[in-house]
Amino acid sequence: MRMLLVALAITCLTACGAVGFPGVYRIDVEQGNIVTQDMVEQLQPGMSKRQVRFILGTPLIEDTFNRDRWDYVYNNRNGLEVLSESTLTVVFEGDTLVDVQGDFPTPAFGGDTAAAPEQPAEG
């Protein structure tokens, strides 16, 4: 009889862990680096690592195996739901900025130019 009560208690406690409690408040969580389009537009090929760090801030991820790549990641979560997520990868050759990739248009680096007005074709 005692084993039956122990088994029943364990089953009930295990079942409680699988069910979320209604009305539990989960805070909004912002993690990472906030990077704006204005910040990305300030980046130009040939800038030094120091200049890029001044504009964008300290990168969230500095790859230990590839010191010429910095990753800026930003997540905004409302409880369990992801509201927004953005990434920006900055690539250097030595101390010189050569490429920027990610979720932002980067016309200075040959990226998406949707934000830049089109020039009429000469002919």
N, C-alpha and C. Protein backbone atom coordinates (compact mmCIF):
# COMPACT_ATOMS: atom_id res chain seq x y z
N MET A 1 0.82 -1.19 0.00
CA MET A 1 0.00 0.00 0.00
C MET A 1 0.87 1.27 0.00
N ARG A 2 1.95 1.21 0.77
CA ARG A 2 2.84 2.36 0.86
C ARG A 2 3.50 2.64 -0.49
N MET A 3 3.91 1.59 -1.20
CA MET A 3 4.52 1.74 -2.53
C MET A 3 3.52 2.35 -3.52
N LEU A 4 2.26 1.99 -3.40
CA LEU A 4 1.23 2.53 -4.27
C LEU A 4 1.09 4.04 -4.04
N LEU A 5 1.11 4.48 -2.79
CA LEU A 5 1.01 5.91 -2.49
C LEU A 5 2.23 6.68 -3.00
N VAL A 6 3.41 6.09 -2.85
CA VAL A 6 4.63 6.73 -3.35
C VAL A 6 4.57 6.85 -4.86
N ALA A 7 4.15 5.79 -5.54
CA ALA A 7 4.05 5.81 -7.00
C ALA A 7 3.02 6.85 -7.45
N LEU A 8 1.90 6.93 -6.75
CA LEU A 8 0.86 7.91 -7.09
C LEU A 8 1.38 9.34 -6.87
N ALA A 9 2.10 9.57 -5.79
CA ALA A 9 2.66 10.90 -5.52
C ALA A 9 3.67 11.30 -6.59
N ILE A 10 4.53 10.38 -6.98
CA ILE A 10 5.52 10.67 -8.03
C ILE A 10 4.83 10.97 -9.35
N THR A 11 3.80 10.21 -9.68
CA THR A 11 3.06 10.44 -10.92
C THR A 11 2.40 11.82 -10.92
N CYS A 12 1.80 12.19 -9.80
CA CYS A 12 1.14 13.50 -9.72
C CYS A 12 2.15 14.64 -9.84
N LEU A 13 3.29 14.51 -9.17
CA LEU A 13 4.30 15.56 -9.24
C LEU A 13 4.89 15.68 -10.64
N THR A 14 5.08 14.57 -11.31
CA THR A 14 5.61 14.58 -12.67
C THR A 14 4.60 15.22 -13.62
N ALA A 15 3.33 14.94 -13.44
CA ALA A 15 2.29 15.52 -14.31
C ALA A 15 2.20 17.02 -14.12
N CYS A 16 2.43 17.50 -12.91
CA CYS A 16 2.36 18.95 -12.65
C CYS A 16 3.46 19.71 -13.39
N GLY A 17 4.59 19.08 -13.59
CA GLY A 17 5.70 19.73 -14.29
C GLY A 17 5.43 19.91 -15.77
N ALA A 18 4.59 19.08 -16.36
CA ALA A 18 4.32 19.14 -17.79
C ALA A 18 3.26 20.17 -18.14
N VAL A 19 2.48 20.60 -17.15
CA VAL A 19 1.39 21.54 -17.40
C VAL A 19 1.84 22.93 -16.97
N GLY A 20 1.69 23.90 -17.88
CA GLY A 20 2.01 25.28 -17.53
C GLY A 20 0.91 25.86 -16.67
N PHE A 21 1.29 26.67 -15.71
CA PHE A 21 0.30 27.28 -14.84
C PHE A 21 -0.30 28.49 -15.54
N PRO A 22 -1.63 28.58 -15.60
CA PRO A 22 -2.25 29.72 -16.27
C PRO A 22 -2.00 31.00 -15.47
N GLY A 23 -1.80 32.07 -16.19
CA GLY A 23 -1.63 33.36 -15.55
C GLY A 23 -0.24 33.65 -15.03
N VAL A 24 0.73 32.79 -15.34
CA VAL A 24 2.10 33.06 -14.89
C VAL A 24 2.68 34.15 -15.77
N TYR A 25 3.19 35.19 -15.15
CA TYR A 25 3.75 36.33 -15.89
C TYR A 25 5.18 36.02 -16.31
N ARG A 26 5.46 36.24 -17.58
CA ARG A 26 6.81 36.09 -18.10
C ARG A 26 7.25 37.45 -18.63
N ILE A 27 8.40 37.90 -18.18
CA ILE A 27 8.86 39.23 -18.53
C ILE A 27 9.36 39.29 -19.97
N ASP A 28 9.35 40.50 -20.52
CA ASP A 28 9.96 40.73 -21.83
C ASP A 28 11.47 40.72 -21.64
N VAL A 29 12.17 40.02 -22.52
CA VAL A 29 13.61 39.89 -22.40
C VAL A 29 14.25 40.39 -23.69
N GLU A 30 15.12 41.38 -23.57
CA GLU A 30 15.91 41.86 -24.70
C GLU A 30 17.34 41.40 -24.47
N GLN A 31 17.90 40.69 -25.45
CA GLN A 31 19.25 40.17 -25.31
C GLN A 31 20.08 40.55 -26.52
N GLY A 32 21.33 40.87 -26.29
CA GLY A 32 22.25 41.11 -27.38
C GLY A 32 22.50 42.58 -27.63
N ASN A 33 22.97 42.85 -28.85
CA ASN A 33 23.33 44.21 -29.26
C ASN A 33 22.20 44.81 -30.09
N ILE A 34 21.77 45.99 -29.73
CA ILE A 34 20.78 46.69 -30.54
C ILE A 34 21.55 47.40 -31.66
N VAL A 35 21.30 46.97 -32.89
CA VAL A 35 21.95 47.55 -34.06
C VAL A 35 20.86 48.15 -34.94
N THR A 36 21.04 49.41 -35.35
CA THR A 36 20.05 50.08 -36.19
C THR A 36 20.61 50.25 -37.61
N GLN A 37 19.71 50.56 -38.53
CA GLN A 37 20.12 50.79 -39.92
C GLN A 37 21.07 51.99 -40.00
N ASP A 38 20.84 53.01 -39.19
CA ASP A 38 21.74 54.18 -39.18
C ASP A 38 23.16 53.78 -38.80
N MET A 39 23.29 52.88 -37.86
CA MET A 39 24.62 52.42 -37.45
C MET A 39 25.30 51.67 -38.59
N VAL A 40 24.54 50.82 -39.27
CA VAL A 40 25.10 50.03 -40.37
C VAL A 40 25.51 50.93 -41.52
N GLU A 41 24.74 51.99 -41.78
CA GLU A 41 25.07 52.91 -42.87
C GLU A 41 26.35 53.69 -42.61
N GLN A 42 26.78 53.81 -41.36
CA GLN A 42 28.04 54.49 -41.04
C GLN A 42 29.26 53.64 -41.36
N LEU A 43 29.07 52.34 -41.51
CA LEU A 43 30.20 51.44 -41.78
C LEU A 43 30.66 51.59 -43.22
N GLN A 44 31.96 51.70 -43.42
CA GLN A 44 32.55 51.84 -44.74
C GLN A 44 33.70 50.85 -44.88
N PRO A 45 33.92 50.31 -46.09
CA PRO A 45 35.07 49.43 -46.29
C PRO A 45 36.36 50.15 -45.93
N GLY A 46 37.28 49.43 -45.29
CA GLY A 46 38.56 50.00 -44.92
C GLY A 46 38.62 50.54 -43.50
N MET A 47 37.49 50.57 -42.79
CA MET A 47 37.51 51.05 -41.40
C MET A 47 38.29 50.07 -40.53
N SER A 48 38.83 50.58 -39.43
CA SER A 48 39.57 49.72 -38.50
C SER A 48 38.60 49.05 -37.52
N LYS A 49 39.09 48.04 -36.83
CA LYS A 49 38.28 47.35 -35.82
C LYS A 49 37.85 48.32 -34.72
N ARG A 50 38.74 49.23 -34.38
CA ARG A 50 38.44 50.21 -33.34
C ARG A 50 37.28 51.12 -33.76
N GLN A 51 37.27 51.55 -35.02
CA GLN A 51 36.19 52.41 -35.52
C GLN A 51 34.86 51.65 -35.55
N VAL A 52 34.90 50.39 -35.97
CA VAL A 52 33.68 49.58 -36.02
C VAL A 52 33.14 49.36 -34.60
N ARG A 53 34.02 49.08 -33.66
CA ARG A 53 33.61 48.88 -32.27
C ARG A 53 33.01 50.17 -31.70
N PHE A 54 33.51 51.33 -32.11
CA PHE A 54 32.96 52.61 -31.66
C PHE A 54 31.53 52.79 -32.17
N ILE A 55 31.27 52.39 -33.41
CA ILE A 55 29.95 52.57 -34.01
C ILE A 55 28.95 51.54 -33.49
N LEU A 56 29.33 50.26 -33.50
CA LEU A 56 28.40 49.18 -33.19
C LEU A 56 28.45 48.71 -31.73
N GLY A 57 29.52 49.03 -31.03
CA GLY A 57 29.67 48.51 -29.67
C GLY A 57 30.44 47.20 -29.69
N THR A 58 30.61 46.63 -28.52
CA THR A 58 31.33 45.36 -28.39
C THR A 58 30.49 44.24 -28.99
N PRO A 59 31.06 43.41 -29.85
CA PRO A 59 30.28 42.33 -30.46
C PRO A 59 29.83 41.31 -29.43
N LEU A 60 28.66 40.73 -29.65
CA LEU A 60 28.15 39.70 -28.76
C LEU A 60 29.02 38.45 -28.86
N ILE A 61 29.46 38.13 -30.08
CA ILE A 61 30.27 36.93 -30.30
C ILE A 61 31.54 37.31 -31.04
N GLU A 62 32.69 37.05 -30.42
CA GLU A 62 33.98 37.16 -31.09
C GLU A 62 34.50 35.74 -31.23
N ASP A 63 34.51 35.23 -32.44
CA ASP A 63 34.90 33.85 -32.70
C ASP A 63 36.36 33.63 -32.30
N THR A 64 36.61 32.68 -31.42
CA THR A 64 37.98 32.43 -30.97
C THR A 64 38.83 31.78 -32.05
N PHE A 65 38.19 31.12 -33.01
CA PHE A 65 38.93 30.46 -34.08
C PHE A 65 39.11 31.36 -35.28
N ASN A 66 38.30 32.41 -35.39
CA ASN A 66 38.39 33.34 -36.51
C ASN A 66 38.26 34.76 -35.94
N ARG A 67 39.37 35.35 -35.58
CA ARG A 67 39.37 36.68 -34.95
C ARG A 67 38.94 37.79 -35.91
N ASP A 68 38.81 37.46 -37.19
CA ASP A 68 38.42 38.47 -38.19
C ASP A 68 36.92 38.49 -38.43
N ARG A 69 36.14 37.86 -37.57
CA ARG A 69 34.68 37.84 -37.72
C ARG A 69 34.03 38.20 -36.39
N TRP A 70 33.17 39.21 -36.45
CA TRP A 70 32.40 39.62 -35.27
C TRP A 70 30.92 39.44 -35.59
N ASP A 71 30.17 38.92 -34.64
CA ASP A 71 28.73 38.71 -34.81
C ASP A 71 27.96 39.54 -33.78
N TYR A 72 27.00 40.29 -34.29
CA TYR A 72 26.10 41.07 -33.45
C TYR A 72 24.72 40.44 -33.58
N VAL A 73 24.15 39.98 -32.47
CA VAL A 73 22.86 39.29 -32.46
C VAL A 73 21.95 40.00 -31.46
N TYR A 74 20.68 40.15 -31.84
CA TYR A 74 19.70 40.78 -30.96
C TYR A 74 18.41 39.97 -30.98
N ASN A 75 17.88 39.67 -29.80
CA ASN A 75 16.60 38.96 -29.66
C ASN A 75 15.72 39.75 -28.71
N ASN A 76 14.44 39.84 -29.04
CA ASN A 76 13.44 40.43 -28.16
C ASN A 76 12.34 39.41 -27.98
N ARG A 77 12.16 38.93 -26.76
CA ARG A 77 11.15 37.91 -26.47
C ARG A 77 10.10 38.45 -25.52
N ASN A 78 8.86 38.11 -25.82
CA ASN A 78 7.73 38.43 -24.95
C ASN A 78 7.28 37.11 -24.34
N GLY A 79 7.77 36.79 -23.16
CA GLY A 79 7.48 35.48 -22.58
C GLY A 79 8.21 34.42 -23.38
N LEU A 80 7.47 33.53 -24.02
CA LEU A 80 8.07 32.48 -24.84
C LEU A 80 8.08 32.83 -26.32
N GLU A 81 7.37 33.89 -26.70
CA GLU A 81 7.24 34.28 -28.11
C GLU A 81 8.38 35.22 -28.52
N VAL A 82 8.99 34.93 -29.67
CA VAL A 82 10.05 35.80 -30.19
C VAL A 82 9.39 36.94 -30.96
N LEU A 83 9.59 38.17 -30.50
CA LEU A 83 9.02 39.34 -31.17
C LEU A 83 9.89 39.80 -32.32
N SER A 84 11.19 39.85 -32.09
CA SER A 84 12.10 40.27 -33.16
C SER A 84 13.46 39.63 -32.94
N GLU A 85 14.16 39.48 -34.05
CA GLU A 85 15.48 38.87 -34.02
C GLU A 85 16.27 39.44 -35.19
N SER A 86 17.49 39.88 -34.93
CA SER A 86 18.32 40.40 -36.02
C SER A 86 19.76 39.98 -35.80
N THR A 87 20.47 39.82 -36.92
CA THR A 87 21.88 39.45 -36.86
C THR A 87 22.68 40.34 -37.80
N LEU A 88 23.92 40.56 -37.46
CA LEU A 88 24.84 41.31 -38.30
C LEU A 88 26.22 40.69 -38.12
N THR A 89 26.85 40.32 -39.22
CA THR A 89 28.19 39.75 -39.19
C THR A 89 29.14 40.73 -39.85
N VAL A 90 30.22 41.06 -39.16
CA VAL A 90 31.23 41.99 -39.65
C VAL A 90 32.51 41.20 -39.88
N VAL A 91 33.09 41.33 -41.09
CA VAL A 91 34.27 40.55 -41.46
C VAL A 91 35.43 41.49 -41.73
N PHE A 92 36.58 41.14 -41.18
CA PHE A 92 37.80 41.93 -41.33
C PHE A 92 38.86 41.10 -42.03
N GLU A 93 39.82 41.78 -42.63
CA GLU A 93 41.08 41.16 -43.07
C GLU A 93 42.16 41.91 -42.32
N GLY A 94 42.74 41.25 -41.33
CA GLY A 94 43.67 41.94 -40.44
C GLY A 94 42.90 42.91 -39.57
N ASP A 95 43.17 44.20 -39.71
CA ASP A 95 42.48 45.22 -38.94
C ASP A 95 41.54 46.05 -39.82
N THR A 96 41.27 45.58 -41.05
CA THR A 96 40.51 46.36 -42.01
C THR A 96 39.16 45.71 -42.30
N LEU A 97 38.09 46.50 -42.23
CA LEU A 97 36.74 46.02 -42.51
C LEU A 97 36.59 45.75 -44.00
N VAL A 98 36.15 44.52 -44.35
CA VAL A 98 35.99 44.17 -45.76
C VAL A 98 34.57 43.78 -46.13
N ASP A 99 33.74 43.33 -45.17
CA ASP A 99 32.40 42.88 -45.53
C ASP A 99 31.47 42.98 -44.33
N VAL A 100 30.19 43.23 -44.63
CA VAL A 100 29.14 43.25 -43.62
C VAL A 100 27.98 42.46 -44.18
N GLN A 101 27.47 41.50 -43.41
CA GLN A 101 26.36 40.66 -43.85
C GLN A 101 25.32 40.60 -42.74
N GLY A 102 24.07 40.37 -43.11
CA GLY A 102 23.05 40.21 -42.09
C GLY A 102 21.69 40.69 -42.53
N ASP A 103 20.90 41.11 -41.55
CA ASP A 103 19.51 41.48 -41.78
C ASP A 103 19.31 42.94 -42.17
N PHE A 104 20.38 43.65 -42.45
CA PHE A 104 20.30 45.07 -42.79
C PHE A 104 20.82 45.29 -44.21
N PRO A 105 20.20 46.20 -44.99
CA PRO A 105 20.77 46.56 -46.30
C PRO A 105 22.14 47.20 -46.12
N THR A 106 23.10 46.77 -46.94
CA THR A 106 24.47 47.29 -46.84
C THR A 106 24.97 47.71 -48.22
N PRO A 107 24.47 48.83 -48.76
CA PRO A 107 24.87 49.26 -50.09
C PRO A 107 26.37 49.51 -50.22
N ALA A 108 27.04 49.95 -49.17
CA ALA A 108 28.48 50.24 -49.25
C ALA A 108 29.31 48.98 -49.47
N PHE A 109 28.70 47.81 -49.19
CA PHE A 109 29.41 46.55 -49.34
C PHE A 109 28.81 45.68 -50.44
N GLY A 110 28.03 46.27 -51.32
CA GLY A 110 27.43 45.52 -52.42
C GLY A 110 26.26 44.66 -51.99
N GLY A 111 25.70 44.94 -50.82
CA GLY A 111 24.57 44.17 -50.31
C GLY A 111 23.27 44.68 -50.90
N ASP A 112 22.17 44.32 -50.28
CA ASP A 112 20.83 44.72 -50.71
C ASP A 112 20.75 46.24 -50.73
N THR A 113 20.36 46.78 -51.87
CA THR A 113 20.26 48.23 -52.01
C THR A 113 18.82 48.68 -52.07
N ALA A 114 17.90 47.91 -51.49
CA ALA A 114 16.49 48.26 -51.54
C ALA A 114 16.23 49.60 -50.86
N ALA A 115 17.02 49.94 -49.86
CA ALA A 115 16.82 51.21 -49.16
C ALA A 115 17.37 52.39 -49.95
N ALA A 116 18.28 52.12 -50.88
CA ALA A 116 18.88 53.19 -51.67
C ALA A 116 18.06 53.42 -52.94
N PRO A 117 17.90 54.68 -53.37
CA PRO A 117 17.14 54.93 -54.60
C PRO A 117 17.89 54.42 -55.82
N GLU A 118 17.12 53.95 -56.80
CA GLU A 118 17.74 53.44 -58.03
C GLU A 118 18.21 54.58 -58.91
N GLN A 119 19.33 54.37 -59.58
CA GLN A 119 19.86 55.35 -60.51
C GLN A 119 19.36 54.99 -61.91
N PRO A 120 18.95 55.99 -62.71
CA PRO A 120 18.50 55.68 -64.07
C PRO A 120 19.67 55.17 -64.92
N ALA A 121 19.37 54.22 -65.79
CA ALA A 121 20.40 53.64 -66.66
C ALA A 121 20.75 54.62 -67.76
N GLU A 122 22.05 54.75 -68.01
CA GLU A 122 22.51 55.62 -69.10
C GLU A 122 22.61 54.79 -70.37
N GLY A 123 22.26 55.37 -71.46
CA GLY A 123 22.31 54.54 -72.65
C GLY A 123 22.46 55.28 -73.83
